[in-house]
mmCIF file with all atom_site columns, C-alpha atoms in Angstrom:
data_model
loop_
_atom_site.group_PDB
_atom_site.id
_atom_site.type_symbol
_atom_site.label_atom_id
_atom_site.label_alt_id
_atom_site.label_comp_id
_atom_site.label_asym_id
_atom_site.label_entity_id
_atom_site.label_seq_id
_atom_site.pdbx_PDB_ins_code
_atom_site.Cartn_x
_atom_site.Cartn_y
_atom_site.Cartn_z
_atom_site.occupancy
_atom_site.B_iso_or_equiv
_atom_site.pdbx_formal_charge
_atom_site.auth_seq_id
_atom_site.auth_comp_id
_atom_site.auth_asym_id
_atom_site.auth_atom_id
_atom_site.pdbx_PDB_model_num
ATOM 1   C CA . MET A 1 1   ? 13.774  -6.251  -12.620 1.00 0.00 ? 1   MET A CA 1
ATOM 2   C CA . ALA A 1 2   ? 14.027  -5.828  -7.893  1.00 0.00 ? 2   ALA A CA 1
ATOM 3   C CA . VAL A 1 3   ? 10.832  -5.449  -6.216  1.00 0.00 ? 3   VAL A CA 1
ATOM 4   C CA . VAL A 1 4   ? 10.436  -5.796  -2.611  1.00 0.00 ? 4   VAL A CA 1
ATOM 5   C CA . ALA A 1 5   ? 7.325   -6.540  -0.729  1.00 0.00 ? 5   ALA A CA 1
ATOM 6   C CA . LEU A 1 6   ? 7.014   -5.569  2.700   1.00 0.00 ? 6   LEU A CA 1
ATOM 7   C CA . SER A 1 7   ? 4.601   -5.674  5.389   1.00 0.00 ? 7   SER A CA 1
ATOM 8   C CA . TRP A 1 8   ? 4.930   -4.907  9.042   1.00 0.00 ? 8   TRP A CA 1
ATOM 9   C CA . GLN A 1 9   ? 2.846   -5.685  12.066  1.00 0.00 ? 9   GLN A CA 1
ATOM 10  C CA . LEU A 1 10  ? 1.733   -2.638  14.174  1.00 0.00 ? 10  LEU A CA 1
ATOM 11  C CA . GLY A 1 11  ? 4.969   -0.895  15.653  1.00 0.00 ? 11  GLY A CA 1
ATOM 12  C CA . CYS A 1 12  ? 7.210   -2.140  13.899  1.00 0.00 ? 12  CYS A CA 1
ATOM 13  C CA . ARG A 1 13  ? 8.081   1.209   12.333  1.00 0.00 ? 13  ARG A CA 1
ATOM 14  C CA . GLY A 1 14  ? 7.868   -0.360  8.665   1.00 0.00 ? 14  GLY A CA 1
ATOM 15  C CA . ASP A 1 15  ? 7.082   2.833   6.896   1.00 0.00 ? 15  ASP A CA 1
ATOM 16  C CA . TYR A 1 16  ? 10.404  3.966   7.922   1.00 0.00 ? 16  TYR A CA 1
ATOM 17  C CA . ILE A 1 17  ? 12.041  1.024   6.973   1.00 0.00 ? 17  ILE A CA 1
ATOM 18  C CA . ALA A 1 18  ? 11.096  0.899   3.876   1.00 0.00 ? 18  ALA A CA 1
ATOM 19  C CA . ASP A 1 19  ? 11.839  5.096   3.494   1.00 0.00 ? 19  ASP A CA 1
ATOM 20  C CA . ASP A 1 20  ? 15.094  4.620   4.703   1.00 0.00 ? 20  ASP A CA 1
ATOM 21  C CA . VAL A 1 21  ? 15.681  1.106   2.432   1.00 0.00 ? 21  VAL A CA 1
ATOM 22  C CA . ALA A 1 22  ? 14.578  3.122   -0.514  1.00 0.00 ? 22  ALA A CA 1
ATOM 23  C CA . ASN A 1 23  ? 16.781  5.459   -0.052  1.00 0.00 ? 23  ASN A CA 1
ATOM 24  C CA . GLN A 1 24  ? 19.722  3.925   0.525   1.00 0.00 ? 24  GLN A CA 1
ATOM 25  C CA . LEU A 1 25  ? 19.016  1.431   -2.688  1.00 0.00 ? 25  LEU A CA 1
ATOM 26  C CA . GLU A 1 26  ? 17.634  4.764   -4.938  1.00 0.00 ? 26  GLU A CA 1
ATOM 27  C CA . TYR A 1 27  ? 14.108  2.977   -4.825  1.00 0.00 ? 27  TYR A CA 1
ATOM 28  C CA . LYS A 1 28  ? 10.701  3.629   -5.889  1.00 0.00 ? 28  LYS A CA 1
ATOM 29  C CA . ILE A 1 29  ? 8.251   3.800   -2.981  1.00 0.00 ? 29  ILE A CA 1
ATOM 30  C CA . ILE A 1 30  ? 4.538   2.900   -4.022  1.00 0.00 ? 30  ILE A CA 1
ATOM 31  C CA . GLY A 1 31  ? 2.521   2.853   -0.274  1.00 0.00 ? 31  GLY A CA 1
ATOM 32  C CA . ARG A 1 32  ? -0.776  4.683   0.558   1.00 0.00 ? 32  ARG A CA 1
ATOM 33  C CA . GLN A 1 33  ? -0.466  7.618   -0.837  1.00 0.00 ? 33  GLN A CA 1
ATOM 34  C CA . GLU A 1 34  ? 1.511   6.431   -4.142  1.00 0.00 ? 34  GLU A CA 1
ATOM 35  C CA . CYS A 1 35  ? -1.259  4.153   -4.660  1.00 0.00 ? 35  CYS A CA 1
ATOM 36  C CA . HIS A 1 36  ? -3.903  6.263   -4.959  1.00 0.00 ? 36  HIS A CA 1
ATOM 37  C CA . GLU A 1 37  ? -2.396  8.526   -6.867  1.00 0.00 ? 37  GLU A CA 1
ATOM 38  C CA . GLU A 1 38  ? -1.601  5.671   -9.372  1.00 0.00 ? 38  GLU A CA 1
ATOM 39  C CA . LEU A 1 39  ? -5.371  5.208   -9.365  1.00 0.00 ? 39  LEU A CA 1
ATOM 40  C CA . VAL A 1 40  ? -6.042  8.646   -10.482 1.00 0.00 ? 40  VAL A CA 1
ATOM 41  C CA . ASN A 1 41  ? -3.508  8.399   -13.018 1.00 0.00 ? 41  ASN A CA 1
ATOM 42  C CA . ALA A 1 42  ? -4.475  5.047   -14.566 1.00 0.00 ? 42  ALA A CA 1
ATOM 43  C CA . THR A 1 43  ? -8.575  6.454   -14.588 1.00 0.00 ? 43  THR A CA 1
ATOM 44  C CA . ASP A 1 44  ? -8.315  6.435   -18.172 1.00 0.00 ? 44  ASP A CA 1
ATOM 45  C CA . GLN A 1 45  ? -6.465  3.391   -18.754 1.00 0.00 ? 45  GLN A CA 1
ATOM 46  C CA . PHE A 1 46  ? -9.093  1.301   -16.609 1.00 0.00 ? 46  PHE A CA 1
ATOM 47  C CA . SER A 1 47  ? -11.894 3.231   -18.635 1.00 0.00 ? 47  SER A CA 1
ATOM 48  C CA . LYS A 1 48  ? -10.828 2.222   -21.274 1.00 0.00 ? 48  LYS A CA 1
ATOM 49  C CA . GLU A 1 49  ? -10.320 -1.094  -20.245 1.00 0.00 ? 49  GLU A CA 1
ATOM 50  C CA . LEU A 1 50  ? -13.827 -1.594  -19.256 1.00 0.00 ? 50  LEU A CA 1
ATOM 51  C CA . GLY A 1 51  ? -15.275 0.074   -22.213 1.00 0.00 ? 51  GLY A CA 1
ATOM 52  C CA . THR A 1 52  ? -17.119 2.585   -20.372 1.00 0.00 ? 52  THR A CA 1
ATOM 53  C CA . GLY A 1 53  ? -16.957 5.494   -18.196 1.00 0.00 ? 53  GLY A CA 1
ATOM 54  C CA . GLU A 1 54  ? -17.619 3.705   -15.334 1.00 0.00 ? 54  GLU A CA 1
ATOM 55  C CA . PHE A 1 55  ? -14.435 3.236   -13.177 1.00 0.00 ? 55  PHE A CA 1
ATOM 56  C CA . SER A 1 56  ? -14.099 7.077   -13.694 1.00 0.00 ? 56  SER A CA 1
ATOM 57  C CA . LYS A 1 57  ? -17.762 7.604   -11.762 1.00 0.00 ? 57  LYS A CA 1
ATOM 58  C CA . ILE A 1 58  ? -15.617 4.717   -9.165  1.00 0.00 ? 58  ILE A CA 1
ATOM 59  C CA . VAL A 1 59  ? -12.503 7.204   -8.591  1.00 0.00 ? 59  VAL A CA 1
ATOM 60  C CA . GLU A 1 60  ? -14.479 10.518  -7.924  1.00 0.00 ? 60  GLU A CA 1
ATOM 61  C CA . ARG A 1 61  ? -16.695 9.240   -5.663  1.00 0.00 ? 61  ARG A CA 1
ATOM 62  C CA . GLU A 1 62  ? -13.726 7.338   -4.274  1.00 0.00 ? 62  GLU A CA 1
ATOM 63  C CA . ILE A 1 63  ? -11.328 10.137  -4.275  1.00 0.00 ? 63  ILE A CA 1
ATOM 64  C CA . GLN A 1 64  ? -12.987 12.904  -2.082  1.00 0.00 ? 64  GLN A CA 1
ATOM 65  C CA . PRO A 1 65  ? -12.543 11.398  1.416   1.00 0.00 ? 65  PRO A CA 1
ATOM 66  C CA . ASP A 1 66  ? -9.926  8.487   0.471   1.00 0.00 ? 66  ASP A CA 1
ATOM 67  C CA . PHE A 1 67  ? -9.953  5.226   -1.795  1.00 0.00 ? 67  PHE A CA 1
ATOM 68  C CA . PHE A 1 68  ? -9.034  3.005   1.530   1.00 0.00 ? 68  PHE A CA 1
ATOM 69  C CA . PHE A 1 69  ? -11.273 4.706   3.720   1.00 0.00 ? 69  PHE A CA 1
ATOM 70  C CA . ARG A 1 70  ? -13.932 3.605   1.713   1.00 0.00 ? 70  ARG A CA 1
ATOM 71  C CA . ALA A 1 71  ? -12.867 0.576   0.373   1.00 0.00 ? 71  ALA A CA 1
ATOM 72  C CA . TYR A 1 72  ? -14.449 -1.755  2.645   1.00 0.00 ? 72  TYR A CA 1
ATOM 73  C CA . SER A 1 73  ? -17.986 -0.405  2.142   1.00 0.00 ? 73  SER A CA 1
ATOM 74  C CA . GLU A 1 74  ? -17.573 -1.791  -1.156  1.00 0.00 ? 74  GLU A CA 1
ATOM 75  C CA . TYR A 1 75  ? -14.793 -4.473  -0.382  1.00 0.00 ? 75  TYR A CA 1
ATOM 76  C CA . SER A 1 76  ? -15.388 -6.650  -4.082  1.00 0.00 ? 76  SER A CA 1
ATOM 77  C CA . THR A 1 77  ? -14.575 -3.657  -6.153  1.00 0.00 ? 77  THR A CA 1
ATOM 78  C CA . HIS A 1 78  ? -12.193 -2.236  -4.431  1.00 0.00 ? 78  HIS A CA 1
ATOM 79  C CA . SER A 1 79  ? -9.904  -5.113  -3.495  1.00 0.00 ? 79  SER A CA 1
ATOM 80  C CA . HIS A 1 80  ? -9.638  -5.571  -7.032  1.00 0.00 ? 80  HIS A CA 1
ATOM 81  C CA . LEU A 1 81  ? -8.461  -2.612  -8.109  1.00 0.00 ? 81  LEU A CA 1
ATOM 82  C CA . LEU A 1 82  ? -5.518  -2.456  -5.330  1.00 0.00 ? 82  LEU A CA 1
ATOM 83  C CA . MET A 1 83  ? -4.550  -6.072  -6.404  1.00 0.00 ? 83  MET A CA 1
ATOM 84  C CA . SER A 1 84  ? -4.201  -4.543  -10.543 1.00 0.00 ? 84  SER A CA 1
ATOM 85  C CA . LEU A 1 85  ? -2.017  -1.444  -8.915  1.00 0.00 ? 85  LEU A CA 1
ATOM 86  C CA . ILE A 1 86  ? -0.001  -4.072  -6.456  1.00 0.00 ? 86  ILE A CA 1
ATOM 87  C CA . TYR A 1 87  ? 0.456   -6.253  -10.022 1.00 0.00 ? 87  TYR A CA 1
ATOM 88  C CA . ARG A 1 88  ? 1.036   -2.907  -12.315 1.00 0.00 ? 88  ARG A CA 1
ATOM 89  C CA . ALA A 1 89  ? 3.411   -1.488  -9.600  1.00 0.00 ? 89  ALA A CA 1
ATOM 90  C CA . ALA A 1 90  ? 5.345   -4.999  -9.556  1.00 0.00 ? 90  ALA A CA 1
ATOM 91  C CA . CYS A 1 91  ? 6.085   -4.450  -12.938 1.00 0.00 ? 91  CYS A CA 1
ATOM 92  C CA . GLN A 1 92  ? 8.044   -1.877  -12.519 1.00 0.00 ? 92  GLN A CA 1
ATOM 93  C CA . ASP A 1 93  ? 11.752  -1.770  -11.661 1.00 0.00 ? 93  ASP A CA 1
ATOM 94  C CA . ASN A 1 94  ? 13.480  -1.131  -8.556  1.00 0.00 ? 94  ASN A CA 1
ATOM 95  C CA . ILE A 1 95  ? 10.827  -0.877  -6.081  1.00 0.00 ? 95  ILE A CA 1
ATOM 96  C CA . ILE A 1 96  ? 9.801   -0.724  -2.925  1.00 0.00 ? 96  ILE A CA 1
ATOM 97  C CA . ILE A 1 97  ? 5.796   -1.370  -1.996  1.00 0.00 ? 97  ILE A CA 1
ATOM 98  C CA . LYS A 1 98  ? 4.611   -0.807  1.440   1.00 0.00 ? 98  LYS A CA 1
ATOM 99  C CA . GLY A 1 99  ? 1.620   -2.891  2.678   1.00 0.00 ? 99  GLY A CA 1
ATOM 100 C CA . PHE A 1 100 ? -1.231  -3.246  0.654   1.00 0.00 ? 100 PHE A CA 1
ATOM 101 C CA . GLY A 1 101 ? -1.370  -7.077  1.276   1.00 0.00 ? 101 GLY A CA 1
ATOM 102 C CA . SER A 1 102 ? 1.796   -7.323  -1.438  1.00 0.00 ? 102 SER A CA 1
ATOM 103 C CA . PRO A 1 103 ? 3.629   -9.933  -0.300  1.00 0.00 ? 103 PRO A CA 1
ATOM 104 C CA . LEU A 1 104 ? 0.413   -12.127 -0.549  1.00 0.00 ? 104 LEU A CA 1
ATOM 105 C CA . ILE A 1 105 ? -0.144  -11.001 -3.502  1.00 0.00 ? 105 ILE A CA 1
ATOM 106 C CA . LEU A 1 106 ? 3.015   -10.751 -4.969  1.00 0.00 ? 106 LEU A CA 1
ATOM 107 C CA . SER A 1 107 ? 4.552   -14.336 -3.097  1.00 0.00 ? 107 SER A CA 1
ATOM 108 C CA . SER A 1 108 ? 4.559   -16.517 -6.621  1.00 0.00 ? 108 SER A CA 1
ATOM 109 C CA . GLN A 1 109 ? 6.461   -13.812 -8.246  1.00 0.00 ? 109 GLN A CA 1
ATOM 110 C CA . SER A 1 110 ? 9.879   -14.659 -8.593  1.00 0.00 ? 110 SER A CA 1
ATOM 111 C CA . HIS A 1 111 ? 11.517  -11.344 -9.077  1.00 0.00 ? 111 HIS A CA 1
ATOM 112 C CA . VAL A 1 112 ? 9.550   -10.245 -6.293  1.00 0.00 ? 112 VAL A CA 1
ATOM 113 C CA . LEU A 1 113 ? 11.217  -10.283 -1.951  1.00 0.00 ? 113 LEU A CA 1
ATOM 114 C CA . CYS A 1 114 ? 8.339   -10.849 0.172   1.00 0.00 ? 114 CYS A CA 1
ATOM 115 C CA . VAL A 1 115 ? 9.773   -9.225  3.222   1.00 0.00 ? 115 VAL A CA 1
ATOM 116 C CA . ARG A 1 116 ? 7.295   -9.406  6.564   1.00 0.00 ? 116 ARG A CA 1
ATOM 117 C CA . LEU A 1 117 ? 8.675   -7.388  9.938   1.00 0.00 ? 117 LEU A CA 1
ATOM 118 C CA . LYS A 1 118 ? 8.126   -8.502  13.390  1.00 0.00 ? 118 LYS A CA 1
ATOM 119 C CA . GLY A 1 119 ? 8.859   -7.370  16.705  1.00 0.00 ? 119 GLY A CA 1
ATOM 120 C CA . SER A 1 120 ? 8.370   -8.693  20.173  1.00 0.00 ? 120 SER A CA 1
ATOM 121 C CA . PHE A 1 121 ? 5.263   -7.392  21.643  1.00 0.00 ? 121 PHE A CA 1
ATOM 122 C CA . ASP A 1 122 ? 7.336   -5.376  24.086  1.00 0.00 ? 122 ASP A CA 1
ATOM 123 C CA . ILE A 1 123 ? 9.088   -3.875  21.894  1.00 0.00 ? 123 ILE A CA 1
ATOM 124 C CA . ARG A 1 124 ? 6.080   -2.668  19.757  1.00 0.00 ? 124 ARG A CA 1
ATOM 125 C CA . VAL A 1 125 ? 3.961   -1.276  23.053  1.00 0.00 ? 125 VAL A CA 1
ATOM 126 C CA . SER A 1 126 ? 7.092   0.680   22.933  1.00 0.00 ? 126 SER A CA 1
ATOM 127 C CA . SER A 1 127 ? 7.865   2.289   19.583  1.00 0.00 ? 127 SER A CA 1
ATOM 128 C CA . ILE A 1 128 ? 4.039   3.132   19.270  1.00 0.00 ? 128 ILE A CA 1
ATOM 129 C CA . GLN A 1 129 ? 4.239   4.900   23.195  1.00 0.00 ? 129 GLN A CA 1
ATOM 130 C CA . GLN A 1 130 ? 6.616   7.123   21.389  1.00 0.00 ? 130 GLN A CA 1
ATOM 131 C CA . GLN A 1 131 ? 5.178   7.603   18.231  1.00 0.00 ? 131 GLN A CA 1
ATOM 132 C CA . ARG A 1 132 ? 1.870   8.851   20.191  1.00 0.00 ? 132 ARG A CA 1
ATOM 133 C CA . ASP A 1 133 ? 3.172   10.079  22.876  1.00 0.00 ? 133 ASP A CA 1
ATOM 134 C CA . LEU A 1 134 ? 1.089   7.795   25.043  1.00 0.00 ? 134 LEU A CA 1
ATOM 135 C CA . THR A 1 135 ? 1.064   5.461   29.022  1.00 0.00 ? 135 THR A CA 1
ATOM 136 C CA . ARG A 1 136 ? 1.896   2.255   28.786  1.00 0.00 ? 136 ARG A CA 1
ATOM 137 C CA . LYS A 1 137 ? -1.485  1.469   30.435  1.00 0.00 ? 137 LYS A CA 1
ATOM 138 C CA . ALA A 1 138 ? -2.570  3.622   27.146  1.00 0.00 ? 138 ALA A CA 1
#
């Protein structure tokens, strides 16, 4: 079983690197969109485990704008759901999990390679300048 948990500093182009590595290794990617889709697909299972339809109600409320946008307002509920999804994703084979603190959450798992991308401040600023068409001063 091969799992890579990847996080990065702002400006290190972690999304690009994760996608490139996944393409080369033919791994599945779990990122923001995929995690959101997993949450929607897992609604019935989580509801059964809770014994009520409460999870379904939470998901329906959260899906409208964006699950992660609202995660900060109800931190405890969302952090537990997100951790469950990360653990669930880590049970799969040949997968890269992008962000969400996955390297920290999965650091004790022997089958997970935890990677943190870092870069010098100047290189990261330059990268953000190019991505967003900004001046150095901005």
